[in-house]
mmCIF file with all atom_site columns, C-alpha atoms in Angstrom:
data_model
loop_
_atom_site.group_PDB
_atom_site.id
_atom_site.type_symbol
_atom_site.label_atom_id
_atom_site.label_alt_id
_atom_site.label_comp_id
_atom_site.label_asym_id
_atom_site.label_entity_id
_atom_site.label_seq_id
_atom_site.pdbx_PDB_ins_code
_atom_site.Cartn_x
_atom_site.Cartn_y
_atom_site.Cartn_z
_atom_site.occupancy
_atom_site.B_iso_or_equiv
_atom_site.pdbx_formal_charge
_atom_site.auth_seq_id
_atom_site.auth_comp_id
_atom_site.auth_asym_id
_atom_site.auth_atom_id
_atom_site.pdbx_PDB_model_num
ATOM 1   C CA . SER A 1 1   ? 82.935 58.009 -161.541 1.00 44.00 ? 78  SER A CA 1
ATOM 2   C CA . ARG A 1 2   ? 79.501 59.434 -161.053 1.00 51.00 ? 79  ARG A CA 1
ATOM 3   C CA . HIS A 1 3   ? 78.683 62.997 -161.951 1.00 54.00 ? 80  HIS A CA 1
ATOM 4   C CA . ARG A 1 4   ? 77.637 65.126 -158.992 1.00 55.00 ? 81  ARG A CA 1
ATOM 5   C CA . PRO A 1 5   ? 75.421 68.033 -159.635 1.00 53.00 ? 82  PRO A CA 1
ATOM 6   C CA . ASP A 1 6   ? 76.746 71.508 -158.813 1.00 57.00 ? 83  ASP A CA 1
ATOM 7   C CA . PHE A 1 7   ? 74.840 72.966 -155.892 1.00 55.00 ? 84  PHE A CA 1
ATOM 8   C CA . SER A 1 8   ? 77.299 75.753 -155.243 1.00 63.00 ? 85  SER A CA 1
ATOM 9   C CA . GLY A 1 9   ? 74.950 78.503 -156.537 1.00 66.00 ? 86  GLY A CA 1
ATOM 10  C CA . LEU A 1 10  ? 71.985 77.442 -154.326 1.00 69.00 ? 87  LEU A CA 1
ATOM 11  C CA . ASN A 1 11  ? 70.975 79.632 -151.428 1.00 70.00 ? 88  ASN A CA 1
ATOM 12  C CA . PRO A 1 12  ? 69.861 77.404 -148.536 1.00 70.00 ? 89  PRO A CA 1
ATOM 13  C CA . ALA A 1 13  ? 67.831 80.237 -146.973 1.00 69.00 ? 90  ALA A CA 1
ATOM 14  C CA . LEU A 1 14  ? 65.879 80.625 -150.241 1.00 71.00 ? 91  LEU A CA 1
ATOM 15  C CA . ILE A 1 15  ? 65.185 76.871 -150.567 1.00 76.00 ? 92  ILE A CA 1
ATOM 16  C CA . ILE A 1 16  ? 63.979 76.635 -146.967 1.00 78.00 ? 93  ILE A CA 1
ATOM 17  C CA . SER A 1 17  ? 61.850 79.847 -147.152 1.00 78.00 ? 94  SER A CA 1
ATOM 18  C CA . GLN A 1 18  ? 60.213 78.568 -150.446 1.00 81.00 ? 95  GLN A CA 1
ATOM 19  C CA . THR A 1 19  ? 59.446 75.222 -148.836 1.00 83.00 ? 96  THR A CA 1
ATOM 20  C CA . HIS A 1 20  ? 57.904 76.961 -145.726 1.00 84.00 ? 97  HIS A CA 1
ATOM 21  C CA . THR A 1 21  ? 56.062 79.460 -147.965 1.00 87.00 ? 98  THR A CA 1
ATOM 22  C CA . GLU A 1 22  ? 54.409 76.611 -149.872 1.00 89.00 ? 99  GLU A CA 1
ATOM 23  C CA . PHE A 1 23  ? 53.355 74.926 -146.698 1.00 88.00 ? 100 PHE A CA 1
ATOM 24  C CA . LEU A 1 24  ? 51.902 78.225 -145.357 1.00 88.00 ? 101 LEU A CA 1
ATOM 25  C CA . LEU A 1 25  ? 49.884 78.611 -148.468 1.00 90.00 ? 102 LEU A CA 1
ATOM 26  C CA . SER A 1 26  ? 48.846 74.977 -148.606 1.00 90.00 ? 103 SER A CA 1
ATOM 27  C CA . ARG A 1 27  ? 45.283 73.682 -148.510 1.00 88.00 ? 104 ARG A CA 1
ATOM 28  C CA . THR A 1 28  ? 46.131 71.840 -145.286 1.00 89.00 ? 105 THR A CA 1
ATOM 29  C CA . ILE A 1 29  ? 46.802 74.964 -143.396 1.00 90.00 ? 106 ILE A CA 1
ATOM 30  C CA . ALA A 1 30  ? 43.842 76.901 -144.922 1.00 90.00 ? 107 ALA A CA 1
ATOM 31  C CA . GLU A 1 31  ? 41.495 74.047 -143.962 1.00 87.00 ? 108 GLU A CA 1
ATOM 32  C CA . GLU A 1 32  ? 42.753 74.127 -140.389 1.00 86.00 ? 109 GLU A CA 1
ATOM 33  C CA . VAL A 1 33  ? 42.052 77.914 -140.220 1.00 87.00 ? 110 VAL A CA 1
ATOM 34  C CA . ILE A 1 34  ? 38.642 77.586 -141.758 1.00 85.00 ? 111 ILE A CA 1
ATOM 35  C CA . ARG A 1 35  ? 37.708 74.794 -139.356 1.00 81.00 ? 112 ARG A CA 1
ATOM 36  C CA . SER A 1 36  ? 38.674 76.893 -136.397 1.00 79.00 ? 113 SER A CA 1
ATOM 37  C CA . ALA A 1 37  ? 37.299 80.288 -137.555 1.00 76.00 ? 114 ALA A CA 1
ATOM 38  C CA . GLY A 1 38  ? 35.135 79.692 -140.510 1.00 60.00 ? 115 GLY A CA 1
ATOM 39  C CA . ASP A 1 39  ? 32.215 81.670 -139.229 1.00 62.00 ? 116 ASP A CA 1
ATOM 40  C CA . GLU A 1 40  ? 34.366 84.519 -138.212 1.00 65.00 ? 117 GLU A CA 1
ATOM 41  C CA . LEU A 1 41  ? 35.908 84.641 -141.701 1.00 69.00 ? 118 LEU A CA 1
ATOM 42  C CA . GLY A 1 42  ? 32.515 84.954 -143.331 1.00 59.00 ? 119 GLY A CA 1
ATOM 43  C CA . GLY A 1 43  ? 32.899 88.628 -142.850 1.00 45.00 ? 120 GLY A CA 1
ATOM 44  C CA . LYS A 1 44  ? 30.128 91.266 -142.576 1.00 46.00 ? 121 LYS A CA 1
ATOM 45  C CA . ALA A 1 45  ? 26.594 91.252 -143.905 1.00 46.00 ? 122 ALA A CA 1
ATOM 46  C CA . PRO A 1 46  ? 26.547 91.620 -147.703 1.00 50.00 ? 123 PRO A CA 1
ATOM 47  C CA . THR A 1 47  ? 26.192 95.153 -149.146 1.00 59.00 ? 124 THR A CA 1
ATOM 48  C CA . ILE A 1 48  ? 23.392 96.280 -151.401 1.00 64.00 ? 125 ILE A CA 1
ATOM 49  C CA . ALA A 1 49  ? 25.717 95.794 -154.446 1.00 66.00 ? 126 ALA A CA 1
ATOM 50  C CA . GLN A 1 50  ? 26.509 92.217 -153.266 1.00 60.00 ? 127 GLN A CA 1
ATOM 51  C CA . ARG A 1 51  ? 22.861 91.444 -152.864 1.00 61.00 ? 128 ARG A CA 1
ATOM 52  C CA . ILE A 1 52  ? 22.089 92.763 -156.375 1.00 69.00 ? 129 ILE A CA 1
ATOM 53  C CA . ALA A 1 53  ? 25.010 90.770 -157.777 1.00 66.00 ? 130 ALA A CA 1
ATOM 54  C CA . LYS A 1 54  ? 23.678 87.658 -155.955 1.00 65.00 ? 131 LYS A CA 1
ATOM 55  C CA . TYR A 1 55  ? 20.453 87.782 -157.892 1.00 68.00 ? 132 TYR A CA 1
ATOM 56  C CA . THR A 1 56  ? 21.624 89.160 -161.261 1.00 75.00 ? 133 THR A CA 1
ATOM 57  C CA . ILE A 1 57  ? 25.334 88.429 -162.087 1.00 75.00 ? 134 ILE A CA 1
ATOM 58  C CA . LEU A 1 58  ? 25.885 85.413 -159.840 1.00 70.00 ? 135 LEU A CA 1
ATOM 59  C CA . PRO A 1 59  ? 23.269 83.182 -161.473 1.00 75.00 ? 136 PRO A CA 1
ATOM 60  C CA . VAL A 1 60  ? 24.752 83.802 -164.888 1.00 78.00 ? 137 VAL A CA 1
ATOM 61  C CA . VAL A 1 61  ? 28.257 83.024 -163.638 1.00 77.00 ? 138 VAL A CA 1
ATOM 62  C CA . THR A 1 62  ? 27.059 79.916 -161.849 1.00 75.00 ? 139 THR A CA 1
ATOM 63  C CA . ALA A 1 63  ? 25.231 78.711 -165.037 1.00 79.00 ? 140 ALA A CA 1
ATOM 64  C CA . ALA A 1 64  ? 28.445 79.222 -167.047 1.00 81.00 ? 141 ALA A CA 1
ATOM 65  C CA . LYS A 1 65  ? 30.493 77.418 -164.479 1.00 79.00 ? 142 LYS A CA 1
ATOM 66  C CA . SER A 1 66  ? 27.942 74.556 -164.547 1.00 78.00 ? 143 SER A CA 1
ATOM 67  C CA . VAL A 1 67  ? 28.202 74.275 -168.379 1.00 81.00 ? 144 VAL A CA 1
ATOM 68  C CA . LEU A 1 68  ? 31.959 74.234 -168.240 1.00 81.00 ? 145 LEU A CA 1
ATOM 69  C CA . SER A 1 69  ? 31.973 71.670 -165.386 1.00 77.00 ? 146 SER A CA 1
ATOM 70  C CA . PHE A 1 70  ? 29.635 69.447 -167.464 1.00 78.00 ? 147 PHE A CA 1
ATOM 71  C CA . ALA A 1 71  ? 31.711 69.902 -170.537 1.00 83.00 ? 148 ALA A CA 1
ATOM 72  C CA . ASN A 1 72  ? 34.936 68.954 -168.598 1.00 81.00 ? 149 ASN A CA 1
ATOM 73  C CA . TYR A 1 73  ? 33.711 66.315 -166.208 1.00 79.00 ? 150 TYR A CA 1
ATOM 74  C CA . GLY A 1 74  ? 30.524 65.018 -167.726 1.00 80.00 ? 151 GLY A CA 1
ATOM 75  C CA . ARG A 1 75  ? 28.612 66.163 -164.598 1.00 75.00 ? 152 ARG A CA 1
ATOM 76  C CA . VAL A 1 76  ? 28.149 69.408 -162.679 1.00 67.00 ? 153 VAL A CA 1
ATOM 77  C CA . LYS A 1 77  ? 30.489 69.811 -159.861 1.00 67.00 ? 154 LYS A CA 1
ATOM 78  C CA . TYR A 1 78  ? 29.434 72.203 -157.061 1.00 62.00 ? 155 TYR A CA 1
ATOM 79  C CA . ALA A 1 79  ? 32.014 73.669 -154.720 1.00 63.00 ? 156 ALA A CA 1
ATOM 80  C CA . GLU A 1 80  ? 30.957 73.219 -151.187 1.00 73.00 ? 157 GLU A CA 1
ATOM 81  C CA . PRO A 1 81  ? 30.858 76.266 -148.948 1.00 77.00 ? 158 PRO A CA 1
ATOM 82  C CA . PHE A 1 82  ? 33.819 74.903 -146.971 1.00 77.00 ? 159 PHE A CA 1
ATOM 83  C CA . ASP A 1 83  ? 35.786 74.405 -150.154 1.00 82.00 ? 160 ASP A CA 1
ATOM 84  C CA . ARG A 1 84  ? 34.958 77.877 -151.375 1.00 82.00 ? 161 ARG A CA 1
ATOM 85  C CA . MET A 1 85  ? 36.083 79.393 -148.025 1.00 85.00 ? 162 MET A CA 1
ATOM 86  C CA . VAL A 1 86  ? 39.336 77.383 -148.168 1.00 86.00 ? 163 VAL A CA 1
ATOM 87  C CA . ARG A 1 87  ? 40.047 78.574 -151.756 1.00 88.00 ? 164 ARG A CA 1
ATOM 88  C CA . ARG A 1 88  ? 39.071 82.151 -150.789 1.00 89.00 ? 165 ARG A CA 1
ATOM 89  C CA . LEU A 1 89  ? 41.539 82.196 -147.852 1.00 90.00 ? 166 LEU A CA 1
ATOM 90  C CA . GLN A 1 90  ? 44.290 80.711 -149.985 1.00 92.00 ? 167 GLN A CA 1
ATOM 91  C CA . GLY A 1 91  ? 43.721 83.266 -152.758 1.00 92.00 ? 168 GLY A CA 1
ATOM 92  C CA . SER A 1 92  ? 43.756 86.047 -150.180 1.00 92.00 ? 169 SER A CA 1
ATOM 93  C CA . THR A 1 93  ? 46.887 85.048 -148.459 1.00 93.00 ? 170 THR A CA 1
ATOM 94  C CA . SER A 1 94  ? 50.442 86.175 -149.295 1.00 92.00 ? 171 SER A CA 1
ATOM 95  C CA . VAL A 1 95  ? 53.858 85.392 -147.797 1.00 92.00 ? 172 VAL A CA 1
ATOM 96  C CA . GLN A 1 96  ? 56.814 87.657 -148.084 1.00 90.00 ? 173 GLN A CA 1
ATOM 97  C CA . THR A 1 97  ? 60.302 86.644 -147.184 1.00 83.00 ? 174 THR A CA 1
ATOM 98  C CA . ILE A 1 98  ? 63.272 88.808 -146.275 1.00 79.00 ? 175 ILE A CA 1
ATOM 99  C CA . PRO A 1 99  ? 65.904 87.880 -148.844 1.00 75.00 ? 176 PRO A CA 1
ATOM 100 C CA . GLY A 1 100 ? 68.800 85.898 -147.291 1.00 70.00 ? 177 GLY A CA 1
ATOM 101 C CA . SER A 1 101 ? 67.009 85.266 -144.094 1.00 73.00 ? 178 SER A CA 1
ATOM 102 C CA . TYR A 1 102 ? 64.550 82.793 -142.524 1.00 76.00 ? 179 TYR A CA 1
ATOM 103 C CA . ILE A 1 103 ? 62.008 85.524 -141.710 1.00 83.00 ? 180 ILE A CA 1
ATOM 104 C CA . MET A 1 104 ? 58.575 85.411 -143.417 1.00 86.00 ? 181 MET A CA 1
ATOM 105 C CA . GLY A 1 105 ? 55.649 87.793 -143.175 1.00 90.00 ? 182 GLY A CA 1
ATOM 106 C CA . VAL A 1 106 ? 52.043 86.460 -143.648 1.00 92.00 ? 183 VAL A CA 1
ATOM 107 C CA . SER A 1 107 ? 49.356 88.796 -144.788 1.00 92.00 ? 184 SER A CA 1
ATOM 108 C CA . VAL A 1 108 ? 45.685 88.197 -145.611 1.00 93.00 ? 185 VAL A CA 1
ATOM 109 C CA . LYS A 1 109 ? 43.453 90.586 -147.635 1.00 92.00 ? 186 LYS A CA 1
ATOM 110 C CA . TRP A 1 110 ? 39.822 90.429 -146.397 1.00 85.00 ? 187 TRP A CA 1
ATOM 111 C CA . ASN A 1 111 ? 36.762 92.686 -146.282 1.00 85.00 ? 188 ASN A CA 1
ATOM 112 C CA . ASP A 1 112 ? 37.320 93.406 -142.586 1.00 85.00 ? 189 ASP A CA 1
ATOM 113 C CA . PRO A 1 113 ? 40.865 94.254 -141.461 1.00 88.00 ? 190 PRO A CA 1
ATOM 114 C CA . GLU A 1 114 ? 40.350 92.691 -138.002 1.00 87.00 ? 191 GLU A CA 1
ATOM 115 C CA . VAL A 1 115 ? 39.235 89.448 -139.603 1.00 85.00 ? 192 VAL A CA 1
ATOM 116 C CA . ALA A 1 116 ? 42.279 89.670 -141.973 1.00 88.00 ? 193 ALA A CA 1
ATOM 117 C CA . ALA A 1 117 ? 44.579 90.073 -139.057 1.00 91.00 ? 194 ALA A CA 1
ATOM 118 C CA . ARG A 1 118 ? 42.889 87.136 -137.157 1.00 89.00 ? 195 ARG A CA 1
ATOM 119 C CA . ALA A 1 119 ? 43.189 84.975 -140.261 1.00 89.00 ? 196 ALA A CA 1
ATOM 120 C CA . ALA A 1 120 ? 46.948 85.834 -140.698 1.00 92.00 ? 197 ALA A CA 1
ATOM 121 C CA . ASN A 1 121 ? 47.534 84.983 -137.081 1.00 92.00 ? 198 ASN A CA 1
ATOM 122 C CA . LEU A 1 122 ? 45.610 81.755 -137.289 1.00 91.00 ? 199 LEU A CA 1
ATOM 123 C CA . LEU A 1 123 ? 47.515 80.778 -140.408 1.00 92.00 ? 200 LEU A CA 1
ATOM 124 C CA . THR A 1 124 ? 50.856 81.240 -138.633 1.00 92.00 ? 201 THR A CA 1
ATOM 125 C CA . GLU A 1 125 ? 49.615 79.520 -135.505 1.00 92.00 ? 202 GLU A CA 1
ATOM 126 C CA . ARG A 1 126 ? 48.415 76.494 -137.415 1.00 91.00 ? 203 ARG A CA 1
ATOM 127 C CA . TYR A 1 127 ? 51.590 76.488 -139.494 1.00 92.00 ? 204 TYR A CA 1
ATOM 128 C CA . VAL A 1 128 ? 53.712 76.392 -136.263 1.00 92.00 ? 205 VAL A CA 1
ATOM 129 C CA . GLU A 1 129 ? 51.457 73.709 -134.713 1.00 92.00 ? 206 GLU A CA 1
ATOM 130 C CA . LEU A 1 130 ? 51.598 71.432 -137.817 1.00 90.00 ? 207 LEU A CA 1
ATOM 131 C CA . THR A 1 131 ? 55.275 72.002 -138.289 1.00 90.00 ? 208 THR A CA 1
ATOM 132 C CA . LEU A 1 132 ? 55.940 71.052 -134.643 1.00 92.00 ? 209 LEU A CA 1
ATOM 133 C CA . LYS A 1 133 ? 53.732 67.992 -134.880 1.00 92.00 ? 210 LYS A CA 1
ATOM 134 C CA . ALA A 1 134 ? 55.579 66.859 -138.044 1.00 89.00 ? 211 ALA A CA 1
ATOM 135 C CA . ASN A 1 135 ? 58.951 67.417 -136.298 1.00 91.00 ? 212 ASN A CA 1
ATOM 136 C CA . ARG A 1 136 ? 57.784 65.522 -133.308 1.00 94.00 ? 213 ARG A CA 1
ATOM 137 C CA . GLU A 1 137 ? 56.660 62.581 -135.390 1.00 93.00 ? 214 GLU A CA 1
ATOM 138 C CA . GLU A 1 138 ? 59.947 62.594 -137.265 1.00 93.00 ? 215 GLU A CA 1
ATOM 139 C CA . MET A 1 139 ? 61.845 62.568 -134.024 1.00 95.00 ? 216 MET A CA 1
ATOM 140 C CA . GLN A 1 140 ? 59.725 59.686 -132.744 1.00 95.00 ? 217 GLN A CA 1
ATOM 141 C CA . SER A 1 141 ? 60.452 57.813 -135.881 1.00 94.00 ? 218 SER A CA 1
ATOM 142 C CA . VAL A 1 142 ? 64.156 58.438 -135.573 1.00 95.00 ? 219 VAL A CA 1
ATOM 143 C CA . ARG A 1 143 ? 64.010 57.492 -131.909 1.00 96.00 ? 220 ARG A CA 1
ATOM 144 C CA . ARG A 1 144 ? 62.250 54.143 -132.768 1.00 96.00 ? 221 ARG A CA 1
ATOM 145 C CA . TYR A 1 145 ? 64.890 53.422 -135.420 1.00 96.00 ? 222 TYR A CA 1
ATOM 146 C CA . ILE A 1 146 ? 67.785 54.080 -132.993 1.00 96.00 ? 223 ILE A CA 1
ATOM 147 C CA . ASP A 1 147 ? 66.067 51.938 -130.278 1.00 96.00 ? 224 ASP A CA 1
ATOM 148 C CA . GLU A 1 148 ? 65.868 49.103 -132.851 1.00 96.00 ? 225 GLU A CA 1
ATOM 149 C CA . GLN A 1 149 ? 69.477 49.433 -133.883 1.00 96.00 ? 226 GLN A CA 1
ATOM 150 C CA . ILE A 1 150 ? 70.537 49.510 -130.191 1.00 96.00 ? 227 ILE A CA 1
ATOM 151 C CA . ALA A 1 151 ? 68.573 46.351 -129.533 1.00 96.00 ? 228 ALA A CA 1
ATOM 152 C CA . GLN A 1 152 ? 70.037 44.546 -132.605 1.00 96.00 ? 229 GLN A CA 1
ATOM 153 C CA . THR A 1 153 ? 73.546 45.714 -131.628 1.00 96.00 ? 230 THR A CA 1
ATOM 154 C CA . ARG A 1 154 ? 73.032 44.342 -128.074 1.00 96.00 ? 231 ARG A CA 1
ATOM 155 C CA . VAL A 1 155 ? 72.045 41.047 -129.493 1.00 96.00 ? 232 VAL A CA 1
ATOM 156 C CA . LYS A 1 156 ? 75.120 40.939 -131.752 1.00 96.00 ? 233 LYS A CA 1
ATOM 157 C CA . LEU A 1 157 ? 77.355 42.078 -128.895 1.00 96.00 ? 234 LEU A CA 1
ATOM 158 C CA . GLN A 1 158 ? 75.934 39.298 -126.627 1.00 96.00 ? 235 GLN A CA 1
ATOM 159 C CA . GLU A 1 159 ? 76.651 36.735 -129.429 1.00 95.00 ? 236 GLU A CA 1
ATOM 160 C CA . VAL A 1 160 ? 80.299 37.950 -129.763 1.00 95.00 ? 237 VAL A CA 1
ATOM 161 C CA . GLU A 1 161 ? 80.734 37.844 -125.986 1.00 95.00 ? 238 GLU A CA 1
ATOM 162 C CA . ASP A 1 162 ? 79.273 34.340 -125.870 1.00 94.00 ? 239 ASP A CA 1
ATOM 163 C CA . LYS A 1 163 ? 81.672 33.198 -128.605 1.00 93.00 ? 240 LYS A CA 1
ATOM 164 C CA . ILE A 1 164 ? 84.614 34.784 -126.829 1.00 93.00 ? 241 ILE A CA 1
ATOM 165 C CA . GLU A 1 165 ? 83.632 33.140 -123.564 1.00 92.00 ? 242 GLU A CA 1
ATOM 166 C CA . ALA A 1 166 ? 83.195 29.727 -125.459 1.00 92.00 ? 243 ALA A CA 1
ATOM 167 C CA . PHE A 1 167 ? 86.572 30.246 -127.096 1.00 91.00 ? 244 PHE A CA 1
ATOM 168 C CA . LYS A 1 168 ? 88.247 30.909 -123.692 1.00 88.00 ? 245 LYS A CA 1
ATOM 169 C CA . THR A 1 169 ? 86.683 27.892 -122.242 1.00 89.00 ? 246 THR A CA 1
ATOM 170 C CA . ASN A 1 170 ? 87.710 25.608 -125.177 1.00 87.00 ? 247 ASN A CA 1
ATOM 171 C CA . THR A 1 171 ? 91.267 26.850 -125.274 1.00 82.00 ? 248 THR A CA 1
ATOM 172 C CA . GLN A 1 172 ? 92.021 26.311 -121.564 1.00 74.00 ? 249 GLN A CA 1
#
């Protein structure tokens, strides 16, 4: 007999919430948000300190990253602005779950609280849209499978009915 793993200690709500949390924090969702509100998430104009850092600290950091990239990949890899925004959004997003439930809260830390709220709302909207789309596609796939099974069963039923009719005709 086969050994069956013991799943008695697993909490279904925890497994489901972890799956949905990972999806909410995924690159797919972040890309959708950046595509729809990228300019808005750029935030306010840079402060004096940010401008100074741009011309003093940032070049040193960029040079160090270039050296590391060349050492690791044999070439310098530059992150595109879109990619940087996606990673920034992902790094600024957190998801909290209420233990034992299916309720999740999404929060985004950003320079501007209004932009943070908009980003959190967009993340949840895109999450719902993509989840519904995936569910619809799965239902359509199941529907196609059931339709195929019905068609095959009708053919088999017709074959059996034809055999019964032939049997009746031959036995009379």
